[in-house]
C-alpha cells in the first residue's frame, strides 16, 4: 500500500477517470443497452475509489481500514468498504455515509450486475441500474465533494472534474431514475 496521501490522490484520480468512462457509456446506452456493462464497471470502481479516499482521510487512518482482510495487497471489496463508511468505527458525522435500506439494495444490485459482467456470468437485465447509479453518484458526491474526510485543498482540480462528471451523468440519467 502507498502512503495515506498518495492513496487519496490515486483514489480520486480513479474516481475521475472511471466517472468519465461511465459518462461516455451512459450517453450511448439508448442506442446500445450492452453499454450498461461498462457503466456498471465504471460506477463501482468510482464508488470504491471514493470510499478508499474517505476511509484514508483521517490522520488516524490505517492501511487495514481499506485493505482486503483475506488479500492485504488489494483493496477491500466495495461492499466491505461501504459497510465501514457507514460505521461509527471508521467515520464520524458528517463524513459517515447514511443511507436507506432501499438505496443499499439498489447499489448492491449494481455491484452484482458488475460482478456478473467482470466474471463472465452474463450481465442479465439492466432494468433499474440507473437508480443504483444515482445512489452511487450521491455517495461519491457526499464523500468527495460535500463532506470529505480528507483535506480536499490539494485536490481541488480533480474534485472539480469529479463534480463535472457527476453533473453530466445525472443529466443523462434524469429520465431513467
Tab-separated table of C-alpha atoms in Angstrom:
chain	number	residue	atom	x	y	z
A	1	UNK	CA	0.000	0.000	0.000
A	2	UNK	CA	1.083	3.558	-0.623
A	3	UNK	CA	1.165	6.283	1.977
A	4	UNK	CA	-2.178	7.746	3.043
A	5	UNK	CA	-1.885	10.962	0.986
A	6	UNK	CA	-0.755	9.072	-2.093
A	7	UNK	CA	-3.621	6.621	-1.699
A	8	UNK	CA	-6.117	9.503	-1.507
A	9	UNK	CA	-4.676	11.178	-4.623
A	10	UNK	CA	-4.645	7.910	-6.595
A	11	UNK	CA	-8.184	7.088	-5.468
A	12	UNK	CA	-9.506	10.490	-6.532
A	13	UNK	CA	-7.822	10.107	-9.932
A	14	UNK	CA	-9.522	6.722	-10.255
A	15	UNK	CA	-12.894	8.236	-9.353
A	16	UNK	CA	-12.473	10.904	-12.014
A	17	UNK	CA	-11.325	8.548	-14.768
A	18	UNK	CA	-13.989	5.924	-14.148
A	19	UNK	CA	-16.760	8.520	-13.936
A	20	UNK	CA	-15.511	9.926	-17.231
A	21	UNK	CA	-15.790	6.480	-18.786
A	22	UNK	CA	-19.203	5.892	-17.213
A	23	UNK	CA	-20.456	9.219	-18.568
A	24	UNK	CA	-19.351	8.305	-22.088
A	25	UNK	CA	-21.052	4.918	-21.799
A	26	UNK	CA	-24.271	6.284	-20.286
A	27	UNK	CA	-24.506	8.642	-23.268
A	28	UNK	CA	-24.642	5.598	-25.541
A	29	UNK	CA	-26.971	3.236	-23.675
A	30	UNK	CA	-30.028	4.440	-25.560
A	31	UNK	CA	-28.552	3.152	-28.823
A	32	UNK	CA	-26.808	0.106	-27.317
A	33	UNK	CA	-28.045	-1.290	-23.996
A	34	UNK	CA	-24.988	-3.543	-23.677
A	35	UNK	CA	-23.087	-0.402	-22.690
A	36	UNK	CA	-24.665	-0.769	-19.233
A	37	UNK	CA	-21.910	-3.307	-18.667
A	38	UNK	CA	-19.242	-0.618	-18.826
A	39	UNK	CA	-21.401	1.848	-16.930
A	40	UNK	CA	-21.630	-0.626	-14.049
A	41	UNK	CA	-17.885	-1.265	-14.078
A	42	UNK	CA	-17.109	2.456	-14.014
A	43	UNK	CA	-19.632	3.271	-11.326
A	44	UNK	CA	-18.468	0.514	-8.971
A	45	UNK	CA	-14.797	1.460	-9.400
A	46	UNK	CA	-15.689	5.124	-8.788
A	47	UNK	CA	-17.555	4.125	-5.627
A	48	UNK	CA	-14.576	2.077	-4.457
A	49	UNK	CA	-12.216	4.988	-5.087
A	50	UNK	CA	-14.398	7.441	-3.183
A	51	UNK	CA	-14.689	5.006	-0.275
A	52	UNK	CA	-10.931	4.387	-0.162
A	53	UNK	CA	-10.254	8.156	-0.209
A	54	UNK	CA	-12.753	8.761	2.589
A	55	UNK	CA	-11.584	5.861	4.749
A	56	UNK	CA	-7.992	7.053	4.285
A	57	UNK	CA	-8.806	10.655	5.131
A	58	UNK	CA	-8.344	10.871	8.855
A	59	UNK	CA	-4.845	11.244	10.269
A	60	UNK	CA	-5.577	8.126	12.327
A	61	UNK	CA	-6.484	6.049	9.227
A	62	UNK	CA	-4.510	2.866	8.730
A	63	UNK	CA	-3.922	0.601	5.737
A	64	UNK	CA	-6.110	-2.003	7.444
A	65	UNK	CA	-9.090	0.344	7.051
A	66	UNK	CA	-9.111	-0.147	3.274
A	67	UNK	CA	-7.392	-3.459	2.554
A	68	UNK	CA	-8.993	-6.801	1.883
A	69	UNK	CA	-8.513	-8.889	5.058
A	70	UNK	CA	-8.001	-12.057	3.001
A	71	UNK	CA	-5.676	-10.409	0.472
A	72	UNK	CA	-3.785	-7.495	2.084
A	73	UNK	CA	-2.164	-6.360	-1.168
A	74	UNK	CA	-5.607	-5.439	-2.568
A	75	UNK	CA	-8.324	-3.017	-1.589
A	76	UNK	CA	-11.306	-4.478	0.229
A	77	UNK	CA	-14.438	-5.329	-1.745
A	78	UNK	CA	-16.796	-2.415	-2.277
A	79	UNK	CA	-19.454	-3.912	-0.014
A	80	UNK	CA	-16.986	-4.098	2.895
A	81	UNK	CA	-15.729	-0.556	2.253
A	82	UNK	CA	-19.325	0.684	2.144
A	83	UNK	CA	-20.115	-1.068	5.423
A	84	UNK	CA	-17.075	0.597	7.001
A	85	UNK	CA	-18.039	4.027	5.634
A	86	UNK	CA	-21.447	3.604	7.287
A	87	UNK	CA	-19.893	2.643	10.636
A	88	UNK	CA	-19.111	4.957	13.539
A	89	UNK	CA	-15.926	2.890	13.973
A	90	UNK	CA	-14.441	4.422	10.822
A	91	UNK	CA	-16.083	7.755	10.000
A	92	UNK	CA	-17.706	10.427	12.131
A	93	UNK	CA	-20.643	12.592	11.143
A	94	UNK	CA	-20.909	14.360	8.757
A	95	UNK	CA	-18.389	12.298	6.746
A	96	UNK	CA	-20.088	8.997	7.574
A	97	UNK	CA	-22.382	7.616	4.872
A	98	UNK	CA	-26.057	7.450	5.800
A	99	UNK	CA	-28.429	5.557	3.528
A	100	UNK	CA	-31.729	3.746	3.464
A	101	UNK	CA	-32.102	0.019	3.004
A	102	UNK	CA	-33.632	0.671	-0.405
A	103	UNK	CA	-30.606	2.695	-1.514
A	104	UNK	CA	-28.278	-0.038	-0.282
A	105	UNK	CA	-30.279	-2.639	-2.215
A	106	UNK	CA	-30.022	-0.581	-5.421
A	107	UNK	CA	-26.255	-0.262	-5.016
A	108	UNK	CA	-25.911	-3.979	-4.247
A	109	UNK	CA	-27.852	-4.749	-7.440
A	110	UNK	CA	-25.445	-2.560	-9.434
A	111	UNK	CA	-22.468	-4.299	-7.799
A	112	UNK	CA	-23.940	-7.747	-8.553
A	113	UNK	CA	-24.506	-6.726	-12.180
A	114	UNK	CA	-20.899	-5.503	-12.410
A	115	UNK	CA	-19.599	-8.715	-10.830
A	116	UNK	CA	-21.537	-10.812	-13.331
A	117	UNK	CA	-20.050	-8.770	-16.176
A	118	UNK	CA	-16.481	-8.977	-14.876
A	119	UNK	CA	-16.653	-12.706	-14.152
A	120	UNK	CA	-18.278	-13.586	-17.484
A	121	UNK	CA	-21.523	-14.813	-15.977
A	122	UNK	CA	-23.717	-12.821	-18.336
A	123	UNK	CA	-24.894	-9.393	-17.407
A	124	UNK	CA	-28.592	-10.074	-17.230
A	125	UNK	CA	-31.276	-7.438	-17.138
A	126	UNK	CA	-30.100	-3.831	-16.848
A	127	UNK	CA	-33.534	-2.639	-15.711
A	128	UNK	CA	-33.258	-0.402	-12.676
A	129	UNK	CA	-29.485	0.061	-12.822
A	130	UNK	CA	-29.902	3.794	-13.346
A	131	UNK	CA	-31.275	4.093	-9.808
A	132	UNK	CA	-28.221	2.333	-8.416
A	133	UNK	CA	-26.016	4.652	-10.458
A	134	UNK	CA	-27.843	7.631	-8.990
A	135	UNK	CA	-27.249	6.336	-5.466
A	136	UNK	CA	-23.547	5.780	-6.211
A	137	UNK	CA	-23.255	9.331	-7.538
A	138	UNK	CA	-24.857	10.614	-4.343
A	139	UNK	CA	-22.340	8.745	-2.192
A	140	UNK	CA	-19.404	9.890	-4.310
A	141	UNK	CA	-20.656	13.484	-4.049
A	142	UNK	CA	-21.012	13.114	-0.288
A	143	UNK	CA	-17.590	11.539	0.297
A	144	UNK	CA	-15.559	13.600	-2.161
A	145	UNK	CA	-17.322	16.934	-2.522
A	146	UNK	CA	-19.751	17.665	0.306
A	147	UNK	CA	-18.069	16.096	3.352
A	148	UNK	CA	-14.599	14.811	2.513
A	149	UNK	CA	-12.781	13.148	5.400
A	150	UNK	CA	-9.509	14.216	3.768
A	151	UNK	CA	-8.031	17.660	3.177
A	152	UNK	CA	-9.503	18.499	-0.225
A	153	UNK	CA	-7.394	21.608	-0.853
A	154	UNK	CA	-4.526	19.770	-2.642
A	155	UNK	CA	-7.138	18.002	-4.786
A	156	UNK	CA	-9.197	20.989	-5.898
A	157	UNK	CA	-8.790	20.359	-9.631
A	158	UNK	CA	-9.654	16.658	-9.579
A	159	UNK	CA	-12.597	17.324	-7.234
A	160	UNK	CA	-13.910	19.932	-9.681
A	161	UNK	CA	-13.559	17.441	-12.540
A	162	UNK	CA	-15.378	14.800	-10.482
A	163	UNK	CA	-18.170	17.291	-9.809
A	164	UNK	CA	-18.496	17.969	-13.538
A	165	UNK	CA	-18.684	14.254	-14.347
A	166	UNK	CA	-21.315	13.660	-11.656
A	167	UNK	CA	-23.455	16.501	-13.025
A	168	UNK	CA	-23.097	15.197	-16.570
A	169	UNK	CA	-24.074	11.642	-15.642
A	170	UNK	CA	-27.018	12.868	-13.567
A	171	UNK	CA	-28.311	14.836	-16.577
A	172	UNK	CA	-28.048	11.740	-18.753
A	173	UNK	CA	-29.780	9.565	-16.152
A	174	UNK	CA	-32.509	12.080	-15.284
A	175	UNK	CA	-35.202	10.305	-17.308
A	176	UNK	CA	-34.232	6.867	-16.028
A	177	UNK	CA	-34.241	7.411	-12.246
